[in-house]
XYZ file of N, CA and C in Angstrom:
543
model
N -30.603 64.099 59.021
C -30.084 63.085 58.189
C -29.961 63.566 56.765
N -30.915 64.288 56.305
C -30.868 64.834 54.967
C -29.704 65.780 54.833
N -29.391 66.487 55.876
C -28.259 67.409 55.818
C -26.960 66.634 55.705
N -26.877 65.504 56.344
C -25.666 64.704 56.306
C -25.456 64.171 54.902
N -26.554 63.792 54.318
C -26.455 63.266 52.966
C -26.023 64.363 52.004
N -26.589 65.521 52.136
C -26.232 66.639 51.271
C -24.791 67.040 51.508
N -24.355 66.971 52.724
C -22.968 67.326 53.016
C -22.020 66.319 52.381
N -22.405 65.045 52.419
C -21.531 64.047 51.831
C -21.511 64.196 50.311
N -22.635 64.631 49.752
C -22.655 64.876 48.322
C -21.785 66.081 47.986
N -21.840 67.056 48.806
C -21.066 68.253 48.546
C -19.589 67.991 48.783
N -19.271 67.010 49.600
C -17.871 66.740 49.896
C -17.184 66.175 48.674
N -17.896 65.475 47.830
C -17.283 64.877 46.651
C -17.435 65.777 45.442
N -18.065 66.958 45.593
C -18.245 67.879 44.472
C -17.526 69.165 44.832
N -16.757 69.715 43.898
C -16.029 70.957 44.214
C -16.927 72.164 44.015
N -16.411 73.339 44.147
C -17.160 74.580 44.147
C -17.750 74.899 42.785
N -17.114 74.488 41.757
C -17.618 74.822 40.435
C -18.764 73.918 40.034
N -19.085 72.896 40.835
C -20.208 72.012 40.537
C -19.762 70.768 39.806
N -18.512 70.630 39.548
C -18.046 69.418 38.875
C -17.500 68.456 39.911
N -17.579 67.191 39.618
C -17.139 66.169 40.567
C -15.636 66.192 40.666
N -15.155 65.859 41.846
C -13.725 65.862 42.112
C -13.186 64.456 41.845
N -13.263 63.959 40.674
C -12.854 62.592 40.346
C -14.075 61.719 40.108
N -13.884 60.456 40.235
C -14.986 59.515 39.982
C -15.852 59.393 41.223
N -17.182 59.474 41.074
C -18.060 59.398 42.240
C -17.999 58.028 42.919
N -17.647 56.981 42.180
C -17.575 55.656 42.775
C -16.461 55.580 43.816
N -15.499 56.444 43.695
C -14.367 56.420 44.611
C -14.533 57.347 45.796
N -15.650 57.964 45.864
C -15.928 58.864 46.991
C -16.166 58.010 48.220
N -15.369 58.186 49.251
C -15.407 57.363 50.456
C -16.736 57.501 51.186
N -17.403 58.604 51.030
C -18.670 58.787 51.708
C -19.753 57.874 51.127
N -19.607 57.427 49.918
C -20.637 56.629 49.264
C -20.333 55.123 49.320
N -19.232 54.737 49.889
C -18.838 53.313 49.892
C -19.884 52.409 50.551
N -20.428 52.808 51.637
C -21.424 51.995 52.337
C -22.622 51.705 51.461
N -23.124 52.767 50.834
C -24.269 52.627 49.943
C -23.911 51.714 48.760
N -22.738 51.906 48.203
C -22.317 51.094 47.042
C -22.144 49.618 47.440
N -21.586 49.367 48.595
C -21.393 48.000 49.053
C -22.759 47.336 49.264
N -23.724 48.089 49.868
C -25.068 47.553 50.078
C -25.681 47.122 48.744
N -25.655 47.978 47.764
C -26.269 47.652 46.468
C -25.486 46.547 45.741
N -24.206 46.528 45.940
C -23.396 45.462 45.330
C -23.798 44.107 45.908
N -23.901 44.025 47.229
C -24.271 42.760 47.865
C -25.689 42.369 47.456
N -26.621 43.341 47.439
C -27.998 43.061 47.033
C -28.056 42.560 45.596
N -27.298 43.145 44.709
C -27.268 42.743 43.289
C -26.655 41.347 43.150
N -25.562 41.098 43.851
C -24.927 39.787 43.768
C -25.840 38.684 44.305
N -26.540 38.957 45.398
C -27.480 37.971 45.942
C -28.610 37.732 44.935
N -29.115 38.772 44.320
C -30.188 38.626 43.322
C -29.682 37.810 42.118
N -28.485 38.113 41.653
C -27.916 37.372 40.518
C -27.702 35.912 40.911
N -27.212 35.692 42.152
C -26.984 34.320 42.622
C -28.287 33.531 42.643
N -29.340 34.126 43.192
C -30.616 33.409 43.243
C -31.195 33.185 41.855
N -31.069 34.137 40.979
C -31.574 33.969 39.608
C -30.800 32.853 38.911
N -29.467 32.889 39.051
C -28.647 31.851 38.414
C -28.911 30.483 39.030
N -28.973 30.408 40.366
C -29.117 29.106 41.010
C -30.514 28.522 40.819
N -31.535 29.335 40.659
C -32.908 28.834 40.529
C -33.334 28.663 39.069
N -32.793 29.424 38.149
C -33.268 29.382 36.765
C -32.173 28.903 35.814
N -31.064 29.622 35.732
C -30.060 29.362 34.699
C -29.269 28.091 34.976
N -28.785 27.912 36.197
C -27.954 26.745 36.488
C -28.726 25.427 36.375
N -29.972 25.328 36.794
C -30.705 24.069 36.558
C -30.879 23.765 35.069
N -31.120 24.798 34.292
C -31.245 24.578 32.846
C -29.915 24.113 32.266
N -28.838 24.757 32.660
C -27.505 24.361 32.172
C -27.194 22.942 32.624
N -27.528 22.625 33.894
C -27.279 21.280 34.413
C -28.085 20.240 33.634
N -29.338 20.569 33.320
C -30.155 19.608 32.564
C -29.613 19.432 31.152
N -29.146 20.513 30.535
C -28.553 20.407 29.192
C -27.283 19.565 29.248
N -26.442 19.794 30.269
C -25.218 19.009 30.409
C -25.530 17.541 30.679
N -26.545 17.285 31.530
C -26.935 15.898 31.805
C -27.482 15.229 30.544
N -28.262 15.971 29.785
C -28.801 15.431 28.531
C -27.678 15.131 27.549
N -26.705 16.040 27.455
C -25.548 15.817 26.582
C -24.763 14.595 27.037
N -24.545 14.484 28.344
C -23.800 13.336 28.863
C -24.551 12.043 28.571
N -25.876 12.072 28.720
C -26.683 10.897 28.392
C -26.589 10.545 26.920
N -26.643 11.566 26.082
C -26.533 11.343 24.638
C -25.161 10.770 24.291
N -24.131 11.338 24.905
C -22.770 10.848 24.646
C -22.640 9.398 25.108
N -23.167 9.105 26.294
C -23.101 7.733 26.812
C -23.861 6.776 25.905
N -25.053 7.194 25.471
C -25.842 6.343 24.560
C -25.117 6.142 23.233
N -24.516 7.214 22.711
C -23.786 7.106 21.445
C -22.584 6.178 21.591
N -21.887 6.265 22.712
C -20.735 5.386 22.940
C -21.202 3.939 23.053
N -22.312 3.722 23.762
C -22.862 2.366 23.889
C -23.272 1.829 22.523
N -23.945 2.692 21.747
C -24.363 2.273 20.397
C -23.146 1.969 19.526
N -22.108 2.794 19.651
C -20.889 2.570 18.861
C -20.225 1.260 19.278
N -20.199 0.981 20.583
C -19.636 -0.280 21.046
C -20.439 -1.468 20.525
N -21.761 -1.342 20.532
C -22.620 -2.410 20.020
C -22.388 -2.612 18.522
N -22.296 -1.508 17.789
C -22.036 -1.609 16.351
C -20.655 -2.201 16.086
N -19.696 -1.838 16.916
C -18.341 -2.391 16.770
C -18.366 -3.899 17.026
N -19.115 -4.324 18.051
C -19.230 -5.747 18.344
C -19.914 -6.478 17.190
N -20.987 -5.866 16.665
C -21.684 -6.477 15.524
C -20.762 -6.574 14.305
N -19.980 -5.526 14.092
C -19.046 -5.539 12.957
C -18.014 -6.647 13.143
N -17.520 -6.812 14.369
C -16.555 -7.881 14.638
C -17.202 -9.247 14.419
N -18.454 -9.406 14.872
C -19.171 -10.665 14.654
C -19.382 -10.916 13.164
N -19.758 -9.858 12.449
C -19.972 -9.994 11.000
C -18.666 -10.346 10.295
N -17.567 -9.735 10.735
C -16.270 -10.039 10.127
C -15.882 -11.481 10.403
N -16.117 -11.942 11.640
C -15.799 -13.333 11.976
C -16.659 -14.289 11.142
N -17.946 -13.963 10.987
C -18.831 -14.799 10.165
C -18.383 -14.802 8.710
N -17.954 -13.640 8.227
C -17.462 -13.533 6.845
C -16.204 -14.387 6.659
N -15.269 -14.283 7.618
C -14.034 -15.063 7.529
C -14.345 -16.566 7.559
N -15.299 -16.975 8.418
C -15.665 -18.381 8.503
C -16.305 -18.830 7.190
N -17.211 -18.002 6.658
C -17.862 -18.348 5.387
C -16.833 -18.438 4.268
N -15.861 -17.531 4.278
C -14.815 -17.543 3.257
C -13.965 -18.805 3.379
N -13.604 -19.170 4.614
C -12.820 -20.390 4.822
C -13.618 -21.624 4.405
N -14.912 -21.651 4.747
C -15.761 -22.772 4.335
C -15.865 -22.849 2.817
N -15.996 -21.695 2.180
C -16.091 -21.662 0.713
C -14.793 -22.166 0.079
N -13.660 -21.767 0.651
C -12.375 -22.248 0.123
C -12.261 -23.757 0.283
N -12.650 -24.249 1.464
C -12.593 -25.692 1.704
C -13.505 -26.431 0.737
N -14.710 -25.902 0.548
C -15.651 -26.533 -0.374
C -15.127 -26.486 -1.808
N -14.531 -25.369 -2.181
C -13.980 -25.248 -3.537
C -12.845 -26.256 -3.743
N -11.997 -26.424 -2.719
C -10.918 -27.403 -2.832
C -11.479 -28.817 -2.929
N -12.535 -29.099 -2.152
C -13.155 -30.420 -2.210
C -13.765 -30.672 -3.591
N -14.436 -29.667 -4.130
C -15.031 -29.800 -5.467
C -13.947 -29.996 -6.517
N -12.858 -29.227 -6.395
C -11.756 -29.361 -7.353
C -11.137 -30.755 -7.265
N -10.938 -31.253 -6.037
C -10.367 -32.598 -5.873
C -11.313 -33.653 -6.432
N -12.614 -33.499 -6.170
C -13.606 -34.444 -6.701
C -13.587 -34.436 -8.224
N -13.508 -33.230 -8.790
C -13.458 -33.115 -10.251
C -12.190 -33.762 -10.796
N -11.047 -33.529 -10.121
C -9.795 -34.157 -10.559
C -9.917 -35.679 -10.487
N -10.520 -36.186 -9.406
C -10.683 -37.634 -9.274
C -11.593 -38.183 -10.372
N -12.696 -37.467 -10.663
C -13.595 -37.912 -11.724
C -12.888 -37.906 -13.075
N -12.115 -36.857 -13.309
C -11.382 -36.768 -14.583
C -10.355 -37.899 -14.670
N -9.668 -38.172 -13.540
C -8.685 -39.254 -13.540
C -9.368 -40.592 -13.796
N -10.552 -40.815 -13.186
C -11.298 -42.051 -13.408
C -11.731 -42.171 -14.869
N -12.275 -41.074 -15.403
C -12.691 -41.080 -16.810
C -11.497 -41.292 -17.735
N -10.366 -40.679 -17.391
C -9.159 -40.836 -18.207
C -8.668 -42.278 -18.147
N -8.701 -42.877 -16.946
C -8.273 -44.274 -16.822
C -9.188 -45.178 -17.631
N -10.508 -44.927 -17.559
C -11.455 -45.730 -18.329
C -11.227 -45.542 -19.833
N -11.022 -44.277 -20.232
C -10.782 -44.005 -21.661
C -9.462 -44.637 -22.107
N -8.444 -44.590 -21.243
C -7.151 -45.197 -21.581
C -7.300 -46.712 -21.699
N -8.044 -47.308 -20.753
C -8.255 -48.754 -20.819
C -9.013 -49.136 -22.083
N -10.049 -48.352 -22.416
C -10.808 -48.633 -23.639
C -9.916 -48.464 -24.874
N -9.090 -47.396 -24.858
C -8.188 -47.184 -25.995
C -7.185 -48.328 -26.085
N -6.674 -48.804 -24.925
C -5.744 -49.936 -24.933
C -6.418 -51.182 -25.488
N -7.695 -51.409 -25.091
C -8.432 -52.551 -25.616
C -8.621 -52.432 -27.121
N -8.998 -51.219 -27.559
C -9.193 -51.000 -29.007
C -7.881 -51.206 -29.756
N -6.797 -50.700 -29.180
C -5.491 -50.859 -29.831
C -5.101 -52.337 -29.871
N -5.340 -53.033 -28.753
C -5.007 -54.459 -28.720
C -5.836 -55.227 -29.744
N -7.131 -54.888 -29.844
C -7.992 -55.565 -30.818
C -7.525 -55.263 -32.234
N -7.213 -53.998 -32.501
C -6.751 -53.644 -33.855
C -5.391 -54.258 -34.145
N -4.556 -54.348 -33.102
C -3.248 -54.990 -33.291
C -3.429 -56.465 -33.622
N -4.349 -57.107 -32.910
C -4.618 -58.531 -33.187
C -5.163 -58.694 -34.595
N -6.079 -57.824 -34.962
C -6.619 -57.885 -36.329
C -5.512 -57.651 -37.348
N -4.659 -56.652 -37.068
C -3.567 -56.338 -37.993
C -2.588 -57.511 -38.091
N -2.257 -58.115 -36.935
C -1.338 -59.261 -36.954
C -1.957 -60.420 -37.730
N -3.269 -60.645 -37.564
C -3.965 -61.711 -38.303
C -3.928 -61.409 -39.798
N -4.199 -60.120 -40.108
C -4.184 -59.750 -41.530
C -2.772 -59.884 -42.091
N -1.778 -59.496 -41.282
C -0.389 -59.599 -41.744
C -0.012 -61.070 -41.945
N -0.428 -61.926 -40.986
C -0.104 -63.355 -41.137
C -0.820 -63.946 -42.351
N -2.050 -63.505 -42.610
C -2.759 -63.981 -43.806
C -2.058 -63.496 -45.070
N -1.635 -62.212 -45.007
C -0.928 -61.661 -46.179
C 0.401 -62.400 -46.370
N 1.081 -62.692 -45.231
C 2.362 -63.405 -45.311
C 2.145 -64.812 -45.903
N 1.099 -65.492 -45.372
C 0.814 -66.846 -45.881
C 0.440 -66.781 -47.352
N -0.386 -65.815 -47.699
C -0.783 -65.656 -49.094
C 0.426 -65.309 -49.954
N 1.317 -64.452 -49.373
C 2.514 -64.058 -50.123
C 3.422 -65.264 -50.328
N 3.564 -66.127 -49.305
C 4.405 -67.316 -49.449
C 3.832 -68.248 -50.514
N 2.508 -68.396 -50.498
C 1.890 -69.234 -51.529
C 2.113 -68.626 -52.907
N 1.932 -67.286 -52.937
C 2.121 -66.609 -54.229
C 3.588 -66.685 -54.663
N 4.497 -66.599 -53.676
C 5.920 -66.692 -54.019
C 6.207 -68.082 -54.600
N 5.640 -69.126 -53.979
C 5.863 -70.485 -54.489
C 5.312 -70.618 -55.912
N 4.103 -70.082 -56.113
C 3.497 -70.177 -57.441
C 4.342 -69.403 -58.448
N 4.752 -68.190 -58.049
C 5.546 -67.366 -58.963
C 6.903 -68.030 -59.196
N 7.493 -68.594 -58.124
C 8.800 -69.245 -58.254
C 8.702 -70.463 -59.186
N 7.613 -71.238 -59.016
C 7.441 -72.418 -59.886
C 7.266 -71.977 -61.326
N 6.425 -70.957 -61.562
C 6.188 -70.479 -62.924
C 7.480 -69.913 -63.508
N 8.228 -69.176 -62.665
C 9.474 -68.573 -63.141
C 10.494 -69.668 -63.464
N 10.592 -70.687 -62.572
C 11.551 -71.782 -62.816
C 11.169 -72.532 -64.099
N 9.875 -72.767 -64.293
C 9.430 -73.451 -65.505
C 9.768 -72.625 -66.733
N 9.554 -71.296 -66.639
C 9.833 -70.428 -67.781
C 11.327 -70.388 -68.072
N 12.159 -70.415 -67.029
C 13.614 -70.370 -67.225
C 14.097 -71.680 -67.865
N 13.581 -72.826 -67.341
C 13.995 -74.129 -67.886
C 13.550 -74.213 -69.348
N 12.371 -73.765 -69.662
C 11.883 -73.803 -71.027
C 12.719 -72.866 -71.887
N 13.074 -71.703 -71.368
C 13.867 -70.757 -72.143
C 15.265 -71.294 -72.387
N 15.778 -72.120 -71.506
C 17.118 -72.689 -71.678
C 17.079 -73.920 -72.588
N 15.903 -74.322 -72.890
C 15.762 -75.432 -73.843
C 15.635 -76.759 -73.160
N 15.267 -76.790 -71.936
C 15.116 -78.069 -71.264
C 13.649 -78.456 -71.166
N 13.439 -79.685 -70.673
C 12.072 -80.142 -70.475
C 11.649 -79.821 -69.046
N 10.457 -79.465 -68.905
C 9.934 -79.018 -67.605
C 9.338 -80.232 -66.897
N 9.885 -80.492 -65.705
C 9.344 -81.530 -64.836
C 8.697 -80.794 -63.669
N 7.380 -80.728 -63.672
C 6.656 -79.952 -62.655
C 6.917 -80.482 -61.260
N 7.025 -81.752 -61.074
C 7.249 -82.331 -59.743
C 8.630 -81.950 -59.245
N 9.645 -81.978 -60.075
C 11.015 -81.637 -59.664
C 11.100 -80.157 -59.341
N 10.439 -79.306 -60.125
C 10.456 -77.864 -59.874
C 9.723 -77.574 -58.577
N 8.601 -78.223 -58.329
C 7.830 -78.002 -57.099
C 8.663 -78.421 -55.899
N 9.371 -79.537 -55.998
C 10.197 -80.006 -54.867
C 11.347 -79.053 -54.643
N 11.985 -78.544 -55.675
C 13.113 -77.625 -55.528
C 12.645 -76.301 -54.923
N 11.542 -75.799 -55.376
C 11.017 -74.505 -54.853
C 10.615 -74.689 -53.406
N 9.960 -75.806 -53.058
C 9.557 -76.049 -51.667
C 10.758 -76.145 -50.770
N 11.835 -76.792 -51.190
C 13.063 -76.863 -50.394
C 13.659 -75.476 -50.165
N 13.643 -74.648 -51.148
C 14.215 -73.296 -51.032
C 13.366 -72.394 -50.143
N 12.053 -72.509 -50.251
C 11.159 -71.659 -49.473
C 11.232 -72.053 -48.003
N 11.282 -73.326 -47.701
C 11.300 -73.773 -46.330
C 12.643 -73.521 -45.681
N 13.632 -73.486 -46.406
C 14.809 -73.160 -45.758
C 16.084 -73.618 -46.049
């Protein structure tokens, strides 16, 4: 057997001691190479399937779990944000409604106060108008009396200046007729 092996080695080596091409391509060594190839592949397969692939699978499962949890958390946060936005919109609408109600109440109060102030001003104006009319009528009556007195004095002065005799009763009757109408 040793001779066969040496012969196969010599078959792939030329006379000068150098290889006749690549030793991997020597047909005499194919069986041995295939054996070691299969043994190496089986060893790599068992190492990968027992050590590396379970670790990779656990890392991938952990990543998938993390991704799923993150998506769930994002969905929950999105739902909370939508709820918060709806609550904000409702609060804003309520605030607008309340502001409009307050503004209307204020307008109504101002209108009531204005009506009361207008009524009071109308009463004050009416009272002052009545007082003014009374004062005017008193002034008119006083003026008519003063006009009669002045007219009588003036008529007496004119009659005296013309050289006539003054009859107070006749002058009073003439002035009264003229004043009355």
